[in-house]
XYZ file of C-alpha atoms in Angstrom:
782
model
C 50.133 32.608 10.606
C 53.170 33.534 12.665
C 52.489 37.043 13.994
C 55.936 37.373 15.449
C 57.420 38.475 12.121
C 57.258 42.089 10.789
C 57.455 43.568 14.280
C 60.079 45.416 16.344
C 60.415 44.476 19.956
C 61.498 46.572 22.921
C 61.817 46.141 26.644
C 61.023 49.070 28.980
C 64.050 49.835 31.027
C 62.731 52.770 33.097
C 59.400 53.466 34.669
C 57.404 55.472 32.064
C 56.146 58.888 33.122
C 52.367 59.291 33.333
C 51.856 55.641 32.780
C 51.953 54.164 36.260
C 50.351 50.831 35.297
C 53.189 50.095 32.915
C 56.257 48.833 34.719
C 59.900 48.628 33.755
C 60.604 45.182 32.350
C 57.486 44.960 30.115
C 57.920 43.784 26.601
C 56.271 45.838 23.892
C 56.253 45.921 20.070
C 55.475 47.982 17.070
C 54.974 47.012 13.414
C 58.106 47.471 11.304
C 56.210 49.561 8.708
C 54.966 51.941 11.436
C 58.377 52.134 12.971
C 59.822 53.138 9.646
C 57.203 55.806 9.379
C 58.065 57.061 12.761
C 61.723 57.206 11.993
C 60.979 59.502 8.911
C 59.729 62.262 11.305
C 62.092 65.095 12.156
C 62.498 64.308 15.741
C 61.745 60.901 17.352
C 61.291 61.245 21.120
C 58.393 58.859 21.495
C 57.207 55.637 20.031
C 53.555 54.346 19.836
C 54.097 50.833 21.100
C 51.701 48.136 22.205
C 52.497 46.394 25.497
C 52.152 42.659 25.559
C 48.581 41.769 26.772
C 47.175 45.134 25.615
C 44.994 45.981 22.563
C 45.954 49.679 22.165
C 49.193 51.523 21.622
C 50.836 53.822 24.160
C 53.313 56.591 23.259
C 56.428 55.968 25.426
C 59.706 57.839 25.584
C 62.419 56.243 23.347
C 64.880 56.830 26.144
C 62.873 54.473 28.421
C 63.222 51.537 26.046
C 65.841 49.233 24.631
C 65.548 47.208 21.452
C 65.470 43.350 21.663
C 65.309 40.696 18.936
C 62.195 38.523 18.452
C 64.248 35.576 19.909
C 65.330 37.586 22.905
C 61.743 38.796 23.452
C 60.522 35.202 23.359
C 63.072 34.017 26.024
C 62.332 37.118 28.250
C 58.470 36.480 28.007
C 59.044 33.159 29.724
C 59.710 35.230 32.897
C 56.315 36.335 34.475
C 57.536 39.117 36.624
C 58.532 42.432 35.091
C 61.354 43.151 37.461
C 62.885 39.761 37.037
C 62.631 40.133 33.344
C 64.544 43.434 33.458
C 67.137 41.864 35.695
C 67.869 39.123 33.333
C 67.792 41.455 30.319
C 70.676 43.365 32.000
C 72.520 40.015 32.323
C 73.309 40.182 28.648
C 75.803 37.332 28.775
C 73.288 34.909 30.080
C 70.721 35.991 27.479
C 73.239 35.523 24.639
C 74.233 32.169 25.964
C 70.643 30.990 26.006
C 70.254 32.060 22.365
C 73.040 29.768 21.354
C 71.616 26.763 23.096
C 70.281 23.912 20.881
C 68.579 20.611 21.509
C 70.771 17.699 22.738
C 72.993 20.234 24.626
C 74.063 19.076 28.120
C 73.005 21.685 30.730
C 72.393 22.330 34.449
C 68.999 23.678 35.535
C 68.388 25.467 38.792
C 65.487 23.620 40.658
C 65.006 25.060 44.141
C 68.393 25.096 45.720
C 69.796 22.359 43.557
C 71.653 22.394 40.260
C 70.367 19.402 38.355
C 72.168 17.789 35.289
C 70.218 17.232 32.048
C 69.988 17.534 28.291
C 67.914 19.871 26.309
C 65.167 18.003 24.513
C 62.878 20.948 23.531
C 63.034 24.639 22.948
C 59.894 26.548 22.170
C 56.395 27.782 23.183
C 54.247 25.915 25.652
C 51.188 27.809 24.519
C 49.975 30.094 21.775
C 50.212 33.828 22.315
C 47.353 35.326 24.346
C 44.987 37.949 23.059
C 46.529 39.750 20.072
C 50.087 39.227 21.268
C 52.546 38.226 18.471
C 54.703 36.252 20.763
C 54.638 33.993 23.917
C 57.352 32.738 26.140
C 60.020 30.311 24.977
C 60.838 27.602 27.490
C 63.522 24.863 27.674
C 62.352 21.242 28.095
C 65.141 19.310 29.730
C 65.438 15.630 30.426
C 67.425 14.933 33.689
C 70.304 12.628 33.659
C 72.273 10.346 35.911
C 71.615 10.825 39.767
C 69.220 13.657 39.074
C 66.671 11.432 37.268
C 63.385 11.518 39.123
C 63.931 15.076 40.540
C 61.718 16.710 37.908
C 57.966 17.061 37.632
C 56.964 15.989 34.094
C 57.449 13.204 31.604
C 57.803 15.856 28.778
C 54.098 16.561 28.803
C 52.614 19.890 29.746
C 48.851 20.447 30.001
C 48.026 17.227 28.058
C 50.402 18.134 25.303
C 53.656 16.320 24.745
C 56.662 18.369 23.772
C 59.357 15.611 24.338
C 59.428 12.123 25.893
C 61.138 11.016 29.037
C 60.365 8.835 32.017
C 58.061 10.090 34.732
C 59.467 12.954 36.877
C 62.548 13.072 34.713
C 61.760 16.259 32.810
C 61.668 19.926 33.615
C 60.337 22.956 31.756
C 62.236 26.056 32.715
C 62.991 29.632 31.404
C 66.445 30.532 30.261
C 67.458 32.162 33.535
C 67.578 28.755 35.176
C 69.436 26.950 32.470
C 73.249 26.892 31.958
C 75.269 24.841 29.476
C 77.723 22.362 30.965
C 81.187 23.709 30.491
C 83.860 21.273 29.130
C 85.741 21.315 32.502
C 82.844 19.341 34.025
C 84.140 16.253 32.277
C 87.284 16.297 34.500
C 87.368 14.548 37.806
C 85.809 16.336 40.721
C 84.727 15.080 44.217
C 81.887 17.653 44.196
C 80.619 17.340 40.602
C 79.171 14.021 39.410
C 80.043 13.073 35.863
C 77.320 13.631 33.220
C 75.900 10.389 31.772
C 74.534 11.348 28.365
C 71.796 9.572 26.683
C 72.798 6.030 25.846
C 71.225 5.618 22.361
C 73.091 3.088 20.430
C 75.533 4.662 17.862
C 75.600 3.674 14.204
C 77.680 4.579 11.286
C 76.452 7.841 9.796
C 75.294 9.340 13.148
C 76.094 13.042 13.595
C 77.803 13.388 17.151
C 79.080 16.176 19.336
C 82.354 15.906 21.388
C 84.762 17.953 23.379
C 88.407 18.442 22.244
C 90.746 20.678 24.343
C 87.611 22.134 26.060
C 85.996 23.060 22.754
C 82.773 21.624 21.447
C 83.107 19.983 17.986
C 80.943 17.874 15.616
C 81.517 15.038 13.337
C 80.135 11.877 11.663
C 80.663 8.300 12.922
C 82.504 6.281 10.246
C 83.435 3.144 12.124
C 82.723 1.273 15.271
C 84.911 -1.331 17.003
C 85.029 -2.820 20.493
C 83.041 -5.104 22.745
C 80.094 -4.738 25.189
C 82.299 -3.110 27.889
C 84.307 -0.680 25.845
C 83.677 0.693 22.392
C 85.965 2.503 19.867
C 84.230 5.068 17.768
C 85.991 6.520 14.728
C 84.718 10.023 13.810
C 85.444 11.991 10.703
C 85.984 15.615 11.477
C 87.487 16.862 8.093
C 89.301 19.446 10.255
C 92.397 21.450 9.640
C 93.587 20.592 13.189
C 95.553 17.556 14.266
C 93.133 14.749 15.204
C 93.099 13.256 18.695
C 92.446 9.900 20.333
C 90.684 10.230 23.677
C 90.736 7.534 26.249
C 88.003 8.098 28.843
C 88.469 6.183 32.194
C 85.499 5.540 34.367
C 87.399 6.562 37.460
C 89.166 9.743 36.204
C 87.165 10.737 33.117
C 90.012 12.821 31.881
C 90.686 13.207 28.203
C 94.322 12.356 27.263
C 95.261 13.624 23.794
C 97.586 11.657 21.473
C 98.618 13.242 18.166
C 98.034 11.300 14.873
C 99.732 12.348 11.828
C 98.230 10.589 8.842
C 94.467 10.688 9.063
C 91.864 13.479 9.398
C 89.738 11.712 11.935
C 90.096 10.451 15.406
C 88.796 7.790 17.674
C 87.177 7.976 21.137
C 87.297 5.100 23.447
C 84.612 5.493 26.021
C 82.973 3.377 28.816
C 79.749 1.761 27.891
C 77.761 4.058 30.072
C 78.917 7.166 28.125
C 77.701 7.732 24.521
C 76.809 10.502 22.073
C 73.291 11.278 21.051
C 72.126 9.967 17.744
C 70.076 12.496 15.669
C 68.358 9.972 13.440
C 66.028 7.150 14.585
C 66.700 3.614 13.114
C 64.146 1.523 11.201
C 63.753 -1.955 12.659
C 64.422 -4.401 9.718
C 65.540 -7.906 9.338
C 67.785 -9.183 6.550
C 66.902 -7.338 3.457
C 68.109 -7.672 -0.094
C 69.026 -4.537 -2.020
C 68.769 -4.309 -5.694
C 71.480 -2.364 -7.604
C 69.119 0.183 -9.069
C 67.695 1.212 -5.680
C 66.371 4.680 -5.483
C 65.186 6.569 -2.427
C 63.646 10.003 -2.158
C 65.256 10.942 -5.509
C 68.608 9.546 -4.520
C 70.229 6.428 -5.950
C 73.453 5.024 -7.268
C 75.373 7.537 -9.203
C 73.415 10.456 -7.629
C 75.502 13.461 -6.911
C 75.334 14.430 -3.274
C 76.677 16.674 -0.479
C 77.524 15.686 3.093
C 77.816 18.034 6.102
C 81.068 17.694 8.072
C 82.496 19.838 10.774
C 84.634 21.964 8.597
C 81.864 22.370 5.964
C 80.284 20.566 3.095
C 81.870 17.712 1.049
C 80.623 16.534 -2.310
C 80.622 13.222 -3.945
C 78.723 10.529 -5.861
C 76.767 7.688 -4.377
C 78.403 4.427 -5.616
C 76.606 1.875 -3.510
C 73.296 1.670 -1.386
C 72.558 -1.114 0.893
C 73.012 -2.561 4.372
C 76.503 -3.132 5.957
C 77.133 -6.323 7.950
C 75.708 -5.835 11.397
C 73.993 -2.558 10.581
C 70.157 -2.222 10.308
C 70.010 1.210 8.628
C 70.113 1.973 4.926
C 73.744 3.000 4.185
C 75.212 4.838 1.194
C 78.731 4.390 0.033
C 79.941 7.655 -1.344
C 83.021 8.516 -3.428
C 84.036 11.904 -2.397
C 85.634 14.599 -4.584
C 88.476 15.208 -2.144
C 90.557 13.036 0.109
C 88.360 13.527 3.255
C 87.124 9.931 3.137
C 88.488 6.913 5.146
C 88.920 4.075 2.649
C 89.002 2.957 -0.945
C 85.420 1.547 -0.979
C 86.077 -1.276 1.571
C 84.402 -1.706 4.915
C 85.996 -3.973 7.493
C 87.943 -5.734 4.776
C 85.019 -6.206 2.450
C 84.858 -4.348 -0.850
C 81.525 -2.631 -1.812
C 82.825 -0.385 -4.624
C 86.114 0.859 -6.041
C 87.701 4.386 -5.673
C 91.038 5.904 -4.966
C 92.271 5.609 -1.314
C 90.927 8.157 1.089
C 87.982 9.015 -1.077
C 85.318 6.604 0.224
C 82.978 7.072 3.234
C 79.930 5.043 4.332
C 77.008 7.075 5.737
C 73.339 6.655 6.571
C 71.421 7.407 3.387
C 69.353 9.815 5.321
C 72.331 12.109 5.912
C 72.957 12.524 2.204
C 71.411 15.427 0.413
C 71.143 16.271 -3.415
C 74.174 18.309 -4.522
C 73.006 21.891 -4.089
C 75.484 23.190 -6.891
C 73.013 21.500 -9.278
C 69.825 22.172 -7.458
C 68.216 24.038 -10.244
C 68.828 21.362 -12.680
C 67.596 18.524 -10.412
C 64.431 20.704 -9.556
C 63.580 21.026 -13.172
C 64.019 17.235 -13.615
C 61.917 16.476 -10.721
C 59.077 18.521 -12.035
C 58.959 16.452 -15.174
C 59.435 13.059 -13.525
C 57.404 11.557 -10.698
C 59.214 10.046 -7.631
C 60.744 6.690 -8.669
C 59.773 3.580 -6.766
C 62.262 2.349 -4.115
C 62.699 -1.181 -5.344
C 64.609 -2.941 -2.586
C 62.749 -5.330 -0.195
C 62.857 -5.315 3.540
C 61.361 -7.949 5.852
C 58.424 -6.559 8.055
C 56.388 -8.619 10.311
C 57.146 -11.881 8.429
C 56.499 -10.738 4.791
C 58.505 -9.026 2.157
C 57.248 -5.514 1.460
C 58.503 -2.184 -0.042
C 59.920 0.696 1.844
C 57.245 3.323 2.477
C 57.284 6.651 0.466
C 56.819 9.876 2.266
C 53.589 11.734 1.787
C 53.084 13.933 -1.279
C 54.402 17.338 -0.305
C 52.671 20.646 -1.010
C 54.964 21.621 -3.791
C 54.665 18.107 -5.412
C 50.823 17.936 -5.635
C 50.468 19.700 -9.006
C 53.102 17.369 -10.666
C 52.271 14.040 -9.041
C 48.587 14.117 -8.185
C 46.493 16.545 -10.288
C 44.973 15.287 -13.619
C 42.788 12.617 -15.212
C 43.858 9.044 -14.370
C 45.198 10.283 -11.086
C 44.368 9.107 -7.477
C 42.752 5.691 -7.119
C 40.750 4.065 -9.931
C 37.279 3.098 -8.921
C 35.566 -0.166 -9.776
C 32.283 -1.777 -8.899
C 30.991 0.342 -5.939
C 34.516 0.934 -4.522
C 34.016 4.687 -4.137
C 33.695 4.430 -0.255
C 37.173 2.633 -0.019
C 38.838 4.796 -2.839
C 37.871 8.090 -1.022
C 38.865 6.813 2.526
C 42.295 5.532 1.379
C 43.039 8.626 -0.666
C 42.051 10.895 2.241
C 44.132 8.979 4.718
C 47.384 8.408 2.804
C 47.854 10.830 -0.046
C 49.073 13.888 1.880
C 48.896 12.691 5.505
C 51.177 10.273 7.415
C 49.126 10.229 10.553
C 48.196 6.529 10.295
C 51.304 5.345 8.520
C 52.166 3.308 11.539
C 49.506 0.640 10.611
C 51.494 -0.229 7.490
C 54.421 -1.521 9.542
C 52.984 -2.645 12.900
C 53.113 -6.389 13.875
C 50.011 -8.368 12.772
C 48.875 -11.946 12.602
C 50.367 -14.056 9.821
C 46.999 -14.549 8.165
C 46.498 -10.760 7.961
C 49.955 -9.973 6.695
C 48.988 -10.095 3.014
C 46.368 -7.368 3.594
C 48.957 -5.126 5.206
C 51.345 -5.938 2.269
C 48.706 -4.982 -0.225
C 47.990 -1.734 1.496
C 51.698 -0.791 1.612
C 53.083 -2.183 -1.677
C 50.135 -1.896 -4.105
C 48.104 1.160 -2.805
C 49.970 3.514 -0.648
C 53.407 3.419 -2.309
C 52.024 3.772 -5.918
C 49.721 6.622 -4.760
C 52.614 8.564 -3.267
C 55.243 7.772 -5.902
C 53.275 7.841 -9.149
C 49.958 9.504 -8.099
C 47.872 6.663 -9.412
C 46.597 3.288 -8.134
C 44.996 0.809 -10.508
C 41.444 -0.415 -9.743
C 42.711 -4.068 -9.726
C 44.697 -3.411 -6.519
C 41.638 -2.104 -4.802
C 39.679 -5.099 -5.866
C 42.498 -7.404 -4.576
C 42.237 -5.711 -1.200
C 38.417 -6.202 -1.206
C 38.798 -9.864 -2.190
C 41.164 -10.421 0.739
C 38.771 -8.776 3.187
C 35.897 -10.893 1.865
C 38.078 -14.057 2.013
C 38.843 -13.332 5.648
C 35.206 -13.457 6.408
C 34.759 -9.850 7.520
C 31.931 -9.446 5.047
C 30.479 -11.512 2.316
C 29.821 -8.482 0.078
C 33.001 -6.519 0.092
C 33.646 -7.088 -3.660
C 30.156 -6.172 -4.745
C 28.289 -3.875 -2.398
C 28.854 -0.374 -1.343
C 29.881 0.111 2.346
C 30.251 2.894 4.740
C 33.726 4.296 5.051
C 33.702 3.809 8.750
C 32.810 0.149 8.395
C 35.885 -0.292 6.121
C 38.189 1.615 8.351
C 37.176 -0.167 11.531
C 37.838 -3.542 9.805
C 41.226 -2.423 8.836
C 42.267 -0.595 11.986
C 40.621 -2.958 14.503
C 40.051 -6.412 13.145
C 43.074 -6.607 10.763
C 45.910 -4.569 12.191
C 44.804 -4.332 15.854
C 45.520 -0.548 15.989
C 45.065 0.884 19.399
C 41.693 2.966 19.290
C 42.296 6.448 18.048
C 39.786 8.039 20.443
C 39.495 7.769 24.148
C 36.369 9.405 25.665
C 35.739 10.107 29.256
C 32.165 9.871 30.718
C 31.354 9.702 34.359
C 34.733 8.720 35.256
C 34.925 5.795 32.847
C 36.962 5.727 29.661
C 35.357 4.569 26.385
C 37.418 3.759 23.315
C 36.647 4.203 19.691
C 37.952 4.728 16.176
C 35.438 7.248 14.920
C 32.931 9.625 16.633
C 29.485 10.057 15.464
C 28.119 13.549 16.277
C 24.647 13.561 17.830
C 22.794 16.668 18.749
C 19.905 17.089 21.170
C 16.572 18.416 19.889
C 16.962 21.852 21.569
C 20.117 23.051 19.748
C 19.849 26.426 18.093
C 22.407 25.830 15.326
C 21.551 26.881 11.803
C 24.805 27.239 9.926
C 27.197 25.438 12.279
C 30.932 25.002 12.062
C 32.543 21.590 12.804
C 33.771 23.081 16.055
C 30.350 24.026 17.140
C 28.954 20.620 16.248
C 31.652 18.703 18.238
C 31.108 21.006 21.303
C 27.409 20.703 21.354
C 27.633 16.971 20.940
C 30.067 16.526 23.873
C 27.932 18.945 25.965
C 24.747 17.113 25.507
C 26.356 13.648 26.000
C 28.410 14.750 28.927
C 31.678 13.683 27.171
C 35.298 14.702 27.547
C 38.515 13.572 25.664
C 40.637 11.502 27.968
C 43.731 12.411 25.899
C 44.673 14.403 22.741
C 44.121 11.932 19.774
C 46.671 11.798 17.034
C 43.829 11.392 14.533
C 40.220 12.376 15.045
C 37.547 10.980 12.672
C 34.166 12.796 12.912
C 30.989 11.680 11.277
C 28.510 14.529 10.647
C 24.938 14.373 12.017
C 22.764 12.879 9.283
C 19.638 10.525 9.050
C 21.229 7.974 6.760
C 23.153 8.813 3.680
C 20.369 10.954 1.947
C 18.949 12.989 4.789
C 21.203 15.836 6.086
C 20.432 17.586 9.305
C 22.047 20.889 7.975
C 21.956 22.413 4.436
C 25.529 23.537 4.913
C 28.356 22.817 7.468
C 31.297 25.225 7.695
C 34.570 23.284 7.846
C 36.791 24.262 10.876
C 40.411 24.294 9.638
C 41.544 24.077 13.173
C 39.708 22.186 15.899
C 40.444 23.620 19.423
C 39.914 20.708 21.708
C 41.395 22.334 24.874
C 38.035 22.729 26.549
C 36.992 19.171 25.599
C 39.831 17.503 27.505
C 38.920 15.699 30.689
C 39.230 17.060 34.178
C 42.841 17.296 35.479
C 43.988 19.409 32.613
C 44.443 23.120 33.383
C 41.957 25.298 31.528
C 41.777 28.967 30.575
C 39.276 31.470 31.689
C 37.292 32.461 28.694
C 36.927 36.055 29.924
C 40.426 37.048 31.072
C 42.663 34.264 29.956
C 43.920 33.341 33.362
C 43.753 29.835 34.964
C 40.072 28.659 35.124
C 38.644 27.235 38.365
C 35.080 26.724 37.417
C 32.943 25.358 34.533
C 29.280 26.331 34.039
C 27.253 24.021 31.836
C 24.197 26.358 32.235
C 26.136 29.044 30.419
C 27.002 26.937 27.446
C 23.952 28.065 25.264
C 23.793 31.617 26.768
C 23.677 33.780 23.699
C 25.715 36.503 25.404
C 28.769 34.521 25.247
C 30.781 33.292 22.099
C 29.179 30.506 20.081
C 32.137 28.278 20.555
C 33.973 26.955 23.553
C 32.828 25.529 26.845
C 32.201 28.233 29.452
C 35.165 28.234 31.914
C 35.895 31.007 34.382
C 38.339 32.041 37.023
C 36.922 32.647 40.400
C 36.805 36.469 39.861
C 35.145 36.266 36.496
C 32.682 33.592 37.529
C 31.484 35.778 40.415
C 30.900 38.699 38.118
C 29.136 36.582 35.482
C 26.806 34.810 37.923
C 26.008 38.137 39.693
C 23.547 38.773 36.998
C 20.043 37.897 38.143
C 19.407 35.861 34.985
C 22.407 33.603 35.806
C 22.136 33.404 39.734
C 20.396 29.969 39.467
C 23.367 28.508 37.560
C 25.399 25.873 39.400
C 29.045 26.068 38.280
C 31.220 23.034 38.971
C 34.773 23.166 40.455
C 37.569 22.235 37.940
C 40.301 19.939 39.170
C 43.739 21.584 39.081
C 46.550 19.022 38.531
C 48.470 18.279 41.659
C 51.844 20.141 41.795
C 50.685 22.635 39.053
C 51.902 25.603 41.328
C 54.929 23.772 42.512
C 58.508 23.379 41.262
C 58.274 26.771 39.390
C 56.094 25.284 36.818
C 55.313 28.054 34.332
C 51.732 29.385 34.401
C 51.427 29.294 30.719
C 48.355 27.531 29.316
C 48.634 26.038 25.841
C 45.747 25.489 23.389
C 45.463 21.951 22.060
C 44.481 22.139 18.440
C 43.969 19.558 15.687
C 44.310 20.403 11.929
C 41.932 19.469 9.149
C 43.441 17.304 6.492
C 40.627 15.698 4.587
C 36.827 15.513 4.189
C 34.722 12.730 2.756
C 31.526 13.713 0.984
C 28.537 11.799 -0.219
C 25.834 12.798 -2.816
C 23.427 10.214 -4.322
C 25.336 7.201 -2.812
C 28.709 8.328 -4.286
C 31.698 9.224 -2.087
C 34.302 11.700 -2.986
C 36.908 13.531 -0.937
C 38.522 16.929 -0.402
C 42.206 17.186 0.793
C 43.607 20.245 2.546
C 47.194 19.728 1.426
C 48.996 22.916 2.149
C 48.981 26.011 4.470
C 47.473 28.503 1.969
C 43.749 29.087 1.870
C 43.533 27.784 -1.782
C 45.563 24.683 -1.112
C 42.686 22.192 -1.641
C 42.130 19.295 -4.081
C 39.050 17.244 -5.080
C 39.143 13.546 -5.729
C 36.589 11.390 -7.506
C 37.587 7.776 -8.247
C 34.819 7.535 -10.885
C 34.872 11.061 -12.547
C 34.496 9.548 -15.961
C 34.299 6.339 -17.882
C 35.804 4.948 -21.042
C 33.703 2.386 -22.854
C 30.555 0.636 -21.578
C 30.201 -2.777 -19.876
C 33.843 -3.828 -20.818
C 35.237 -0.272 -20.211
C 36.905 1.264 -17.134
C 36.464 4.311 -14.746
C 38.701 7.244 -15.104
C 39.581 8.769 -11.662
C 40.478 12.478 -11.462
C 42.123 14.846 -8.981
C 41.429 18.587 -9.583
C 42.600 21.650 -7.831
C 39.696 23.608 -6.196
C 41.154 26.865 -4.867
C 37.550 28.275 -4.841
C 36.999 26.477 -1.565
C 39.345 28.966 0.137
C 37.281 31.881 -1.190
C 34.139 30.644 0.515
C 35.947 29.821 3.755
C 36.987 33.443 4.081
C 33.376 34.553 3.787
C 31.381 35.489 6.929
C 28.594 33.182 8.102
C 26.036 35.706 6.805
C 27.555 35.697 3.368
C 27.991 31.904 3.183
C 24.380 31.431 4.345
C 23.167 33.569 1.343
C 25.143 31.397 -1.147
C 22.776 29.249 -3.324
C 24.376 25.733 -3.607
C 23.855 25.265 -7.303
C 25.462 28.718 -7.985
C 28.613 28.082 -6.002
C 31.723 27.844 -8.052
C 33.586 24.655 -8.909
C 33.043 21.831 -6.641
C 32.741 23.866 -3.423
C 29.177 23.032 -3.090
C 29.952 19.458 -2.384
C 32.337 20.311 0.536
C 29.915 22.528 2.285
C 26.622 20.795 1.490
C 27.545 17.070 1.338
C 30.167 16.539 4.111
C 29.914 13.070 5.679
C 33.255 12.580 7.522
C 35.897 15.024 8.725
C 39.434 13.894 9.333
C 41.768 15.847 11.752
C 45.240 15.224 12.875
C 47.501 16.474 15.721
C 50.857 17.556 14.301
C 52.489 16.705 17.645
C 50.777 13.530 18.759
C 51.089 11.766 15.446
C 54.804 11.630 16.011
C 54.348 9.233 18.955
C 51.456 7.069 17.736
C-alpha cells in the first residue's frame, strides 16, 4: 500500500523553538484528515506533525513551516543534509524544473567538478521508506552519453537491484539538485560544448519521438523513413497549427536551418547517422509472417474504432488494415482518420494497402493505437460478455510457425475469462501435476514467457509450439485448454525420451518443469546460490531444516531464512522467478501442520556478500553479521542479524552474547564515492502461485490481484462427466476467504481447525507443496 497518499507535507524553514534536535530543512507530514480537523479550530498557530524518521508527532509553529507537495517532498528527501535540503527548496525554479523532467530527457549531471551529458532513464525511489515514513527520496538514473561514457559508477544497478540498463560505469544515480535539462541552444555549434549524441535506437514507423523546433521541445510520430546508411530522412506527423519545418543537421555545424512548407502538416528531419531519436516501443524479432485479414490483437482488429495521440491532441479513426509493411518487422495498423491529419490515401511507398480519401491515411505501430475512448463504455460492456479473440496471424519463431503470445489475464478480466466450470486446464490420466504447474506459471504471470520464444533445437521446436499455440494462448484468450493438448505435450516429451511414462504416470511438478526449462528450452537457471565462494545453479530450491529448529507455525519467509542459515547459502543475484519446495517427507508426510504464505519475500539479507545491507536495529548501513544471534529469541523471528558497528557493540555487550563471533560484511568498493546516495533498498519478491497436494492430487492457488481477497483456486479434475468413456471437468473458483485467514494473527491461525476452515483455504495452509515468487523488476530483463 502506498503510504504517501492522504498526507500533507511540510518543510521546516526556521529552527523550531524548544526543539533543538529538529533542524530547519527537515521534512514532516500530517494526515489530511487530522489537518482538516486542526483547521477547524478557532486559531491555528501550531500543527502536530511527524518528522521523517520519527514515530511520534511534535507540535511546531505554523510560521516555521512551508507546505510542499508529495512530489516535491520526494525530490527533497533525496538530499541527506537538512541545510542542503532547505537551500534547494528555496531554489524554487530548480525544484519546479525537476518536477517537469521525464524519462528520455537529455540532461547534464554535476559529478565532482564536471558537467556530464546524459539521458534520464529512471526516476523514482531506490529504496522503500524507512520506519513508518510514508515517503523516501526520489532519484534520477542517468545514462551518460558521447565522450562522457565511462565516467559514471553503475550499470543501472543499485544494491543488486536493476533500475535501468546501460554499460558498465555509464550510469549515475543523482538527486535533482545535480540534474539540469539540456537547453535547446546546446544543439548549436560551440567550441566549448560537445554535441549531445542521443541513444541510437533504430527508428521505425509509428515511433513517438521528441525534437526541437525554434528552441522549443515538440513531439510527433514517425510516419515515413527514407535515406541510406549515411543519412536518413525522417518524416514526422505533428498535426500542429504551426507551419512545418525541414531541418538539415550538419555534423560540423549542427545548426537547424528552417524551411517553410505550405501544403502538409508534417515535417522531415535529415540527420547524420550518429544522431537519432529515442524509440519508446521495443520491437519483436520476427521473420516473414503472413497476416490473415481478420487478425485481431488485444481487442483491436480491422474496422476497430481507435484513437491516436499526436502532438496537438488526439485523432480518431478506423483501422482498415493490419499487417507488416515492406522492410518493417513490427505489426503495423493502417488507420483511416476522421480528419485530414493523415499523410496518404492508403498507399505506402507507392503500394496500396487500403482505400480512403487523400490525407486521411496514416500507418502506425499497432501498439500505439488505443480503443476509441468516446465509446469506451460500450466496448467495456461488450468485453465483459466476450472473451479475448485469438490473434490468428502467424509469425516465424525459431524455425516454426506459431501464434503471437497473448498477454496474461489481468485482474479485472479474471471473473469473465477464468472463473467457472470447464475453465482452466482439463485434466486427463494423472496429468494434474502438469495442469497445476502450467496454470500457475502462465495464467496470470508472464515471468517465464521468454521460454515460449527463445531459440531452441529443431527437434524441440514442436514442444515449444505446443506450449505457446495449444496451451498458453487458449488459456489466456478463452480461459480453457482441452485435455487433448496436454496429452499431446506429454506424448511429445515421452517421444523425446525424457521419460517413458509421461503419458501414464503421475510425476512431480519439479521434474516436469526441469525437463521443460533445462532439457527442452535450455533456459538459463533461475536460481544462483553462493556457498563458500562458489556459485551453484538450479531451477528450484528445496527447503531443508536442521533438527534444532524451533519453528511451529512458520511463514515461508522464516523457512527460507532458516534453510539458508543452516546450509550457509546466499543468493548470488536477485532471481526473476523463485520456485520453493516446502519441507516434506515425500508427498504424504508433512513437516508442519500449517505453513503461513508470505505474500512478499524479503530477500535483502539473503543476498551474497558485496551487497550493502541494513542494520536491523537502526536502519543504517550494516558492517557486521552475527550467525549466533540468528536464533536468539530476543530478536525478530525473521531476517538475518545484521548490525552497524555501534549497534553490534551494544548487542554483544550483553554477557549472554559476549561469546558470539560476528563476521565483517564486505562493503562494495566505491560505495561512499561519487556522491552515491546512502539509501538502502529492500529487494522483495511477490507471491503469484502455490501448488498444493493432498492424497496424490495436485491443485493450485493463484494470487491474481493486489487486494487481500484476490485469490482463485484451480482443480483440473474437480468433477467428471460419465465413467470410463467420460471426461474430467476442470474448475476455477474464487476463494476470497484466503485473504481473511492471512489477516489473522499467528495465534488465531494456530487455533483454526483445518476441517472447519471456510471454502478451500485449508488446502492452501495445510497442503502447500511449492511456492512460486517473481521479481516485478528482474522479470523484465530475463
